[in-house]
Coordinates of N, CA, C and O and ligand atoms in Angstrom, one line a residue:
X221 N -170.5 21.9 -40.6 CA -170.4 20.6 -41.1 C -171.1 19.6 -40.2 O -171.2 19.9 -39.0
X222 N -171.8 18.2 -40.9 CA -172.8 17.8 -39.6 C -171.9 16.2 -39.6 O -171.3 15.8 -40.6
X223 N -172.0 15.5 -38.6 CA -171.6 14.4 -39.1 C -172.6 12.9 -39.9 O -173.6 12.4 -39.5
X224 N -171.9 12.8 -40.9 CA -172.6 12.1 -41.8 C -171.8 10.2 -41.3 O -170.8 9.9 -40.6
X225 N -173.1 9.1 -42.2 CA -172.5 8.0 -42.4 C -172.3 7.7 -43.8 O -173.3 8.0 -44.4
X226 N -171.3 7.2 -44.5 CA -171.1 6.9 -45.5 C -170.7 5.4 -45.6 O -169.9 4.8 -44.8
X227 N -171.2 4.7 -46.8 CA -170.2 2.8 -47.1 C -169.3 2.9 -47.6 O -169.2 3.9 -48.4
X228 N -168.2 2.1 -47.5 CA -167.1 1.8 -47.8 C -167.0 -0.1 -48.1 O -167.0 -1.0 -47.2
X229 N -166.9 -0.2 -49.7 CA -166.4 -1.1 -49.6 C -164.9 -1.5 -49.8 O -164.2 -0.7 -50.5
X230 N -164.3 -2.4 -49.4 CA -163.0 -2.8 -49.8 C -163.2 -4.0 -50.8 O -163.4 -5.1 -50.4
X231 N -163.2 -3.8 -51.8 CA -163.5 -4.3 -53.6 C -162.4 -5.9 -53.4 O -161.2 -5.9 -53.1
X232 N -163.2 -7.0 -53.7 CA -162.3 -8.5 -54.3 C -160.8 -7.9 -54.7 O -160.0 -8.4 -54.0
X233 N -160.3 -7.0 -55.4 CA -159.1 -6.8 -55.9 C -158.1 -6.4 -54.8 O -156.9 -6.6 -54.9
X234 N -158.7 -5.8 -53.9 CA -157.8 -5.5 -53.2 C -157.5 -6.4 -51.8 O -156.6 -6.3 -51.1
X235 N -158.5 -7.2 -51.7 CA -158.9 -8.0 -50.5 C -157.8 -9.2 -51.5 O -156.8 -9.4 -50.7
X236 N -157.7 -9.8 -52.5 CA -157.1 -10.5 -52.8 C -155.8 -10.2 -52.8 O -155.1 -11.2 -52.5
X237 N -154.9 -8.9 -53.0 CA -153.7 -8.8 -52.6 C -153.6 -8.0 -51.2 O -152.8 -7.1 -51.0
X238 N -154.4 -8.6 -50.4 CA -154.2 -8.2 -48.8 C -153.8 -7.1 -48.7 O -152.7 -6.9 -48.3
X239 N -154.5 -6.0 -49.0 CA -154.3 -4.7 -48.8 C -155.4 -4.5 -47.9 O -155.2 -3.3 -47.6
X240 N -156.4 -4.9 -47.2 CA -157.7 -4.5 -46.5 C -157.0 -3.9 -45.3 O -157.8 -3.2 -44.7
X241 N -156.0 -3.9 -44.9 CA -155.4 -4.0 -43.5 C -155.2 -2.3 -43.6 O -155.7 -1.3 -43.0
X242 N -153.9 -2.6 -44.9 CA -153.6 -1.2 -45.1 C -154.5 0.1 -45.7 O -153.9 1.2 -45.7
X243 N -155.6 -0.1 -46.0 CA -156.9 0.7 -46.4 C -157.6 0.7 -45.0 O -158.0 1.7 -44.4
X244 N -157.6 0.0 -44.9 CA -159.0 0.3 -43.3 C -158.0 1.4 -42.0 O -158.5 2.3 -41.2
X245 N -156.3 1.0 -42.0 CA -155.6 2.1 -41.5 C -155.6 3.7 -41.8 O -155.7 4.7 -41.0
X246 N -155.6 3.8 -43.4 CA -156.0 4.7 -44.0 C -157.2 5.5 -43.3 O -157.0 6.7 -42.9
X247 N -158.4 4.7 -43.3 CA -159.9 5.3 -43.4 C -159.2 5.4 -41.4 O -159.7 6.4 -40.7
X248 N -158.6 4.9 -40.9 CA -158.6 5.0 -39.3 C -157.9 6.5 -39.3 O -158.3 7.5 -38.7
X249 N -156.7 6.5 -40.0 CA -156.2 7.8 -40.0 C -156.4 9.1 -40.3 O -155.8 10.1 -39.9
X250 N -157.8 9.0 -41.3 CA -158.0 9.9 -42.0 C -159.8 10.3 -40.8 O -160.7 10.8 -41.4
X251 N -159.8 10.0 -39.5 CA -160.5 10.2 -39.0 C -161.8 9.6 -38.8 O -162.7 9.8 -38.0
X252 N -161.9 8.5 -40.0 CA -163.6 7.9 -39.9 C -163.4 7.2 -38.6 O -162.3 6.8 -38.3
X253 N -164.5 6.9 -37.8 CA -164.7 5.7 -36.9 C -165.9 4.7 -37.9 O -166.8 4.8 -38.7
X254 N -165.1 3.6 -37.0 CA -165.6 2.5 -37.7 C -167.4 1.8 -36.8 O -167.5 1.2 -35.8
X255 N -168.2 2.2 -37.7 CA -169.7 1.6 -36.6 C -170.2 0.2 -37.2 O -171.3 -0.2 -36.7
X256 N -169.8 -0.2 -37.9 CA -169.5 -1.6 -37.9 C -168.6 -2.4 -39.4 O -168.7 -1.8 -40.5
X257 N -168.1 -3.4 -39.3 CA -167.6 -3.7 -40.3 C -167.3 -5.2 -40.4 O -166.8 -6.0 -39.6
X258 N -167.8 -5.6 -41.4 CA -167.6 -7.4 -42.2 C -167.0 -7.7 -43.2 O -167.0 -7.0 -44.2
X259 N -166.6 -8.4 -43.1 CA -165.8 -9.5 -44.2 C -167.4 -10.5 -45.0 O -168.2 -11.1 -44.3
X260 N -167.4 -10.3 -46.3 CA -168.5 -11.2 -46.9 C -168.3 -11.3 -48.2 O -167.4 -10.8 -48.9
X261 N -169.3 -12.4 -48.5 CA -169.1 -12.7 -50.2 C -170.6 -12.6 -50.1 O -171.4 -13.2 -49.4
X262 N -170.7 -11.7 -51.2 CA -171.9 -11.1 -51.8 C -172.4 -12.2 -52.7 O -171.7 -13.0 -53.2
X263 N -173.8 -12.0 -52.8 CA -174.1 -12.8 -53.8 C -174.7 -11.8 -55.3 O -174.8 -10.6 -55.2
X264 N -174.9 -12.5 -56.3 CA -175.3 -11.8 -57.6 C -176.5 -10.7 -57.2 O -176.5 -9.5 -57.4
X265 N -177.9 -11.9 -56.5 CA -179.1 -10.7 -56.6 C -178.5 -9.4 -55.8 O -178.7 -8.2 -56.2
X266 N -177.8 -9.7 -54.6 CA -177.4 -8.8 -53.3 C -176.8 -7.1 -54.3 O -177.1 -5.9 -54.4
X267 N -175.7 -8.1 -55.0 CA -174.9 -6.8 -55.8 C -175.5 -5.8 -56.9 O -175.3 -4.6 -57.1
X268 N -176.6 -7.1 -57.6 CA -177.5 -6.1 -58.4 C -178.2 -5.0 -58.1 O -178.0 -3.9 -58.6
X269 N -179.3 -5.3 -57.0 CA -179.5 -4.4 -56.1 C -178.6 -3.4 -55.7 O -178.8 -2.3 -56.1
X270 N -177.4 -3.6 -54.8 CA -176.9 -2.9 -54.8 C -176.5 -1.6 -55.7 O -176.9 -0.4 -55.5
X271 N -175.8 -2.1 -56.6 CA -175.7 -1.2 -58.0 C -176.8 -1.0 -58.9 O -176.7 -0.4 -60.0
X272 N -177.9 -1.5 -58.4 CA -179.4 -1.1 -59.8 C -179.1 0.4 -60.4 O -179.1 0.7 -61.6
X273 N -178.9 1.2 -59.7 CA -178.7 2.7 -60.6 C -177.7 2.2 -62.2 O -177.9 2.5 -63.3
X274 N -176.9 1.6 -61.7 CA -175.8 1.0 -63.5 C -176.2 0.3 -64.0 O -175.6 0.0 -65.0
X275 N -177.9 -0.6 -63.5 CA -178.5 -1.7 -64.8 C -178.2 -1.3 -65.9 O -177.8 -2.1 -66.7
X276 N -178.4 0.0 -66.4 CA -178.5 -0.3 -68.1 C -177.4 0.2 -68.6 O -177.3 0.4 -69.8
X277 N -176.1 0.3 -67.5 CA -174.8 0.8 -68.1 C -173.9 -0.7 -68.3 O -173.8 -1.7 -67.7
X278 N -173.3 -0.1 -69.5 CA -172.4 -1.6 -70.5 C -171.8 -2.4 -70.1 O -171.5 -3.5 -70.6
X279 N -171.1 -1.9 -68.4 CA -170.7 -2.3 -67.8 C -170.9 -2.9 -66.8 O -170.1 -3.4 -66.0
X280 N -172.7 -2.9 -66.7 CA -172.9 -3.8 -65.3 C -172.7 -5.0 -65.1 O -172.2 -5.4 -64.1
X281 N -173.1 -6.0 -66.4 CA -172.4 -7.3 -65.8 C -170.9 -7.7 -65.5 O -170.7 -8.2 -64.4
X282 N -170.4 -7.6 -66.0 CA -169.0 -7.2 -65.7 C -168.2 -6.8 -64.1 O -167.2 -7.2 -63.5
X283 N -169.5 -5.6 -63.6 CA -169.6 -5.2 -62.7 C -169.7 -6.1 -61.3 O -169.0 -6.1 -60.4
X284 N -171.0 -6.7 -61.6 CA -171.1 -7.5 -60.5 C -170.3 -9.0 -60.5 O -169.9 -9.6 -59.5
X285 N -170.3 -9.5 -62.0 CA -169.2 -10.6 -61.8 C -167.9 -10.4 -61.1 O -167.1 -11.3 -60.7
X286 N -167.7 -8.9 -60.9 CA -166.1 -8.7 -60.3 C -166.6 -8.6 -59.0 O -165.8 -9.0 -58.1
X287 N -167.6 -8.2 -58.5 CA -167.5 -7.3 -57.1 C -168.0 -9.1 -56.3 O -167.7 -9.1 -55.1
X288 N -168.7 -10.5 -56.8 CA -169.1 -11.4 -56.5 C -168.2 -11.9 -56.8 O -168.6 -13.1 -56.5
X289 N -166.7 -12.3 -57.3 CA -165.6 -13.5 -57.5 C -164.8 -13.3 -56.2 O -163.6 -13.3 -56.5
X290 N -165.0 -13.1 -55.1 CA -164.2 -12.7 -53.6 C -164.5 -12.1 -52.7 O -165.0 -11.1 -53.1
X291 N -164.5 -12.2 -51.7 CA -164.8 -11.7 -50.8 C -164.2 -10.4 -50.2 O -163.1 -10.1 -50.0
X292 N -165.6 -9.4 -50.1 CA -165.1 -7.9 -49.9 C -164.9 -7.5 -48.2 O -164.9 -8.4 -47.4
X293 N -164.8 -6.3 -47.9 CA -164.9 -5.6 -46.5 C -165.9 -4.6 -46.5 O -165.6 -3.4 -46.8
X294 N -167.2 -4.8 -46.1 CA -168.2 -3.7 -45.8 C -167.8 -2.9 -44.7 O -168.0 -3.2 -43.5
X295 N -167.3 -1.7 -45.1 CA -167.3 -0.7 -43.3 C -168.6 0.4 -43.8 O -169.0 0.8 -44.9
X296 N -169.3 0.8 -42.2 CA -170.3 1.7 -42.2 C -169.3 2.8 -41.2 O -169.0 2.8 -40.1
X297 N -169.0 3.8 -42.1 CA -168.1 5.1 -41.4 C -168.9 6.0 -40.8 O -170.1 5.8 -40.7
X298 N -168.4 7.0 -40.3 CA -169.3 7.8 -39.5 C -167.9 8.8 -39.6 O -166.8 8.3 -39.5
X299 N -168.1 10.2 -39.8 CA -167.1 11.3 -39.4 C -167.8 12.5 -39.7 O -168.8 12.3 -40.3
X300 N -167.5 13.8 -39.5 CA -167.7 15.3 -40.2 C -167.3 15.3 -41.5 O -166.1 15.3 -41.9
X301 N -168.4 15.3 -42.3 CA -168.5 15.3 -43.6 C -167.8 14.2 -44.5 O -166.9 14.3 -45.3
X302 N -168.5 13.0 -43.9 CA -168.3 11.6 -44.0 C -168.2 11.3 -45.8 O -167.2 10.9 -46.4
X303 N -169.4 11.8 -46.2 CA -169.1 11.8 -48.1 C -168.5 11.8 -48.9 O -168.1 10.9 -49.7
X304 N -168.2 13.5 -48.6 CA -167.3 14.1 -49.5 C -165.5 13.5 -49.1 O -164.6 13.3 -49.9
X305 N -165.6 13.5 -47.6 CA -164.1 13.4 -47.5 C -163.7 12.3 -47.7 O -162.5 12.3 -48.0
X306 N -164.5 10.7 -47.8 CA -164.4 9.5 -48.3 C -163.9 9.7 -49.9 O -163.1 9.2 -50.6
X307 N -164.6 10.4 -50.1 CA -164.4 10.7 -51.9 C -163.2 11.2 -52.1 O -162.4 10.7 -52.9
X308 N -162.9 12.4 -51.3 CA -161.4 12.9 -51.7 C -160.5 11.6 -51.0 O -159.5 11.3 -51.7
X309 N -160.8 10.8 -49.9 CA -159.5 9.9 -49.6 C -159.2 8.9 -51.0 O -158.1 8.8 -51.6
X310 N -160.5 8.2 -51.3 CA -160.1 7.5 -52.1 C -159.7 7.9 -54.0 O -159.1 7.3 -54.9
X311 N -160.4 9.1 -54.1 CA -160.2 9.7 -55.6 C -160.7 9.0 -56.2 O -161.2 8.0 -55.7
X312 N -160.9 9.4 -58.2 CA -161.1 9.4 -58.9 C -161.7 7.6 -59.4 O -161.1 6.5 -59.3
X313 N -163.0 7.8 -59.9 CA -163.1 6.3 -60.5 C -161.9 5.2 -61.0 O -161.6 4.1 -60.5
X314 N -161.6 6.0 -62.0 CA -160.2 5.6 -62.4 C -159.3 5.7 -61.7 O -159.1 6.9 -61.3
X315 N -158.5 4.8 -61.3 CA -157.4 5.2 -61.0 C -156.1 6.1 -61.3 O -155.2 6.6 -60.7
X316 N -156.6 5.6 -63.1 CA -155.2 6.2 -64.0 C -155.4 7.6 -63.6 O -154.4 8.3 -63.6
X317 N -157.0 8.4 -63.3 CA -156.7 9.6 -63.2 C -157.0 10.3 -61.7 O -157.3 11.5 -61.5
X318 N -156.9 9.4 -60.8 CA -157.2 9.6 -59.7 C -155.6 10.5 -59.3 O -154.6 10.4 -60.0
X319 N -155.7 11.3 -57.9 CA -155.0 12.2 -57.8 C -153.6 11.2 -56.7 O -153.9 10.2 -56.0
X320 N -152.8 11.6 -56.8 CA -151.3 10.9 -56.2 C -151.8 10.6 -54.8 O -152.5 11.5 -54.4
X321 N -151.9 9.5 -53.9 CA -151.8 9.3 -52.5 C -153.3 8.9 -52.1 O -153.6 8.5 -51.0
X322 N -154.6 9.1 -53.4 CA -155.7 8.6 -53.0 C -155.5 6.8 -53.2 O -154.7 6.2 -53.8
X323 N -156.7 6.2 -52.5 CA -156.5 5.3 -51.9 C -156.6 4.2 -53.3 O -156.0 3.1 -53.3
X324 N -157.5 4.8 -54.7 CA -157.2 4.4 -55.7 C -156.2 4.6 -56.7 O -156.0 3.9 -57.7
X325 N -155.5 5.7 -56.3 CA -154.5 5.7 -57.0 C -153.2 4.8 -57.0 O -152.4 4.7 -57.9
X326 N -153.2 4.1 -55.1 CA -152.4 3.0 -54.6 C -152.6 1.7 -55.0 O -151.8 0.8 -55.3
X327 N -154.2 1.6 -54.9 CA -154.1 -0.1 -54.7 C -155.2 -0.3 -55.8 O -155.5 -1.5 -55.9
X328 N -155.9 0.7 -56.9 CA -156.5 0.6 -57.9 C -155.9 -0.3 -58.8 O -154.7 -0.4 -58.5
X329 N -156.2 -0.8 -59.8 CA -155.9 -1.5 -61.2 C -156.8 -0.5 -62.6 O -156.0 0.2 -63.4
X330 N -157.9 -0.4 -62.8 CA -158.2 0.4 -63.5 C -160.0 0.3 -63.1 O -160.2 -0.4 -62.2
X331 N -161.0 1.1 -63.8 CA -162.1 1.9 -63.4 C -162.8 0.5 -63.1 O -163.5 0.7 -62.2
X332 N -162.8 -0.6 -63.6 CA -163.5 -1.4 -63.0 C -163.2 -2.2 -61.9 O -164.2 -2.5 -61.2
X333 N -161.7 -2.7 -61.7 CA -161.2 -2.9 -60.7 C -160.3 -1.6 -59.8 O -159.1 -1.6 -60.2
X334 N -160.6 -0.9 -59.1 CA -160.3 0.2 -58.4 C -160.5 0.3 -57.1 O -161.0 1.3 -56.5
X335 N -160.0 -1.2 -56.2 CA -159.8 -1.1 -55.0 C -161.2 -0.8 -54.0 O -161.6 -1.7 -53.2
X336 N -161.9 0.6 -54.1 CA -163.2 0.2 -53.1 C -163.6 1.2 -53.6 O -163.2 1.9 -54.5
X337 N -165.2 1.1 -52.7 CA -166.3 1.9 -53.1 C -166.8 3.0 -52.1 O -166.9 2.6 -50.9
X338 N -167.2 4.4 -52.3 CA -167.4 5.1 -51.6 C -169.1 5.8 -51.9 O -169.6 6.3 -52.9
X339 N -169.4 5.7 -51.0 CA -171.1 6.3 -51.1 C -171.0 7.8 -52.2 O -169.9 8.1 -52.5
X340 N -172.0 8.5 -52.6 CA -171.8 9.8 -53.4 C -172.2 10.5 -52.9 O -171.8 11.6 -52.9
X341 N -173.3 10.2 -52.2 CA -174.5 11.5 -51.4 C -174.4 11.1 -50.2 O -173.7 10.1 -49.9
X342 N -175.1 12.0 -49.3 CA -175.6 11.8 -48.1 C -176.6 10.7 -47.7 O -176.3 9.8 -47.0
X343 N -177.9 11.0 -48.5 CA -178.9 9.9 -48.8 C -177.9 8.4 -49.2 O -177.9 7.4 -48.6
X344 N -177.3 8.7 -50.2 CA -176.5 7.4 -50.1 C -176.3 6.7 -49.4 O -176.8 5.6 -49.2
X345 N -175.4 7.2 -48.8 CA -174.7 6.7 -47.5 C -175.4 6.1 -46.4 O -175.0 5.1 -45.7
X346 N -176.5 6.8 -46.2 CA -177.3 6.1 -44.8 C -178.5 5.2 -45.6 O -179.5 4.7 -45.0
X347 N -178.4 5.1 -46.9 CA -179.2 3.9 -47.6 C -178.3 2.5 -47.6 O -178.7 1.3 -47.3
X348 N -176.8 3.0 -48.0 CA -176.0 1.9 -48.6 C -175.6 1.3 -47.5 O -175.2 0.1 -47.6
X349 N -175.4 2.1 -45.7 CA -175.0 1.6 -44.6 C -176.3 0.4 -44.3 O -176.1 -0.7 -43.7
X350 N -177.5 0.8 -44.7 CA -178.9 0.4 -44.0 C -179.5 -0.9 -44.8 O -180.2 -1.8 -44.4
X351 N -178.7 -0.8 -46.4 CA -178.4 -2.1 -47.0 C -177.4 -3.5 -46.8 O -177.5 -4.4 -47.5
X352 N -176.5 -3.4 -45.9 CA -175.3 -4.4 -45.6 C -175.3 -4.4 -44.1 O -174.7 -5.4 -43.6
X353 N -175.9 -3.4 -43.1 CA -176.2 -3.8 -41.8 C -177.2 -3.2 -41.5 O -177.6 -2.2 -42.0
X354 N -177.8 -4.0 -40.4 CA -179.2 -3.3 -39.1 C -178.4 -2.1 -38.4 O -177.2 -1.9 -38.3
X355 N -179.2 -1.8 -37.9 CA -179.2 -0.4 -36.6 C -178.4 -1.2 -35.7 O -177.2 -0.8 -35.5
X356 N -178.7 -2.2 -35.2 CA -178.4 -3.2 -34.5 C -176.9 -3.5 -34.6 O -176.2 -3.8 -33.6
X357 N -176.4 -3.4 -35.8 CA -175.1 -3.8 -36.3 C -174.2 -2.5 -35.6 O -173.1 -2.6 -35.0
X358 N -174.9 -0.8 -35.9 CA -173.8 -0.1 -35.7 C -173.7 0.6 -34.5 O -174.6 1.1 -33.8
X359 N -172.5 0.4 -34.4 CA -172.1 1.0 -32.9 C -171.1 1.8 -32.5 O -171.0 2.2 -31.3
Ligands
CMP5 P1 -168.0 2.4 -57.6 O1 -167.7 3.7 -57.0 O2 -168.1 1.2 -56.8 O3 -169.4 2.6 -58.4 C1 -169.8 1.9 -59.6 C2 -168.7 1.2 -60.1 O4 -168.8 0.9 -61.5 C3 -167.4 2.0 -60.1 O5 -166.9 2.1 -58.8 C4 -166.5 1.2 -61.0 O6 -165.8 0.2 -60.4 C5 -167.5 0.7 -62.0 N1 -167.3 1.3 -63.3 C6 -167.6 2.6 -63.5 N2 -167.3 2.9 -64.8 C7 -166.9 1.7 -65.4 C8 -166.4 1.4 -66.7 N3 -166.4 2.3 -67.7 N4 -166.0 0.1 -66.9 C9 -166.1 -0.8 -65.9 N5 -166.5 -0.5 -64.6 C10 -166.9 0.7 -64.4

């Protein structure tokens, strides 16, 4: 296994019922170190971008109107097999089918609001870290 970086956001929904505290403990205990991390409010073009792969899904506006009404937590993680194990902490899109004790199955509401975001690939990850901070930022 090599160590990978993966993004993590902490999603408006959860940042609004002050859960950021108890999620970022989570991602502490579950071994990620943290190489940098902000508090921000995104703007529309920023989010589009971000998510351009879901432009033509039904759901994108929707999408970014939620992920732009509050302010999120950008963390850039770093661990042995940073990805995949980001994925198993937090589970399933949905929450309704996400697995008992992942981090969406706690503080999720449903597939659109579902608490945070986890990179999918490798390439991901060191794209989506390299989108929200510089080199400069992680440490
Ligand atoms: P995330 O992992 O951030 O990546 C894309 C996001 O799109 C996803 O989490 C969900 O929040 C959202 N999403 C995916 N499917 C749907 C859907 N059917 N309806 C609303 N939002 C969705």
């Amino acid at each position: 296994m090599t160590t990978q970086r993966t993004l993590c956001i902490i999603k408006p929904d959860a940042v609004e019922r002050r859960q950021q505290g108890a999620i970022l403990q989570r991602l502490l205990d579950e071994g990620f170190r943290v190489l940098a991390m902000r508090q921000a409010l995104i703007s529309r073009p920023q989010i589009e971008g971000f998510y351009a792969v879901h432009r033509e899904r039904p759901f994108f506006n929707e999408l970014c109107t939620f992920m732009t009404r509050g302010p999120v937590i950008l963390l850039a993680l770093e661990r042995e097999d940073a990805v995949q194990h980001l994925r198993n902490v937090i589970g399933a899109t949905d929450p309704a089918k996400a697995a008992a004790g992942t981090v969406r199955k706690l503080y999720g509401s449903n597939v659109g609001e579902n608490a945070v975001h986890g990179s999918d690939s490798d390439e991901n990850g060191r794209i989506e870290c390299g989108y929200y901070f510089s080199g400069m930022d992680l440490v």
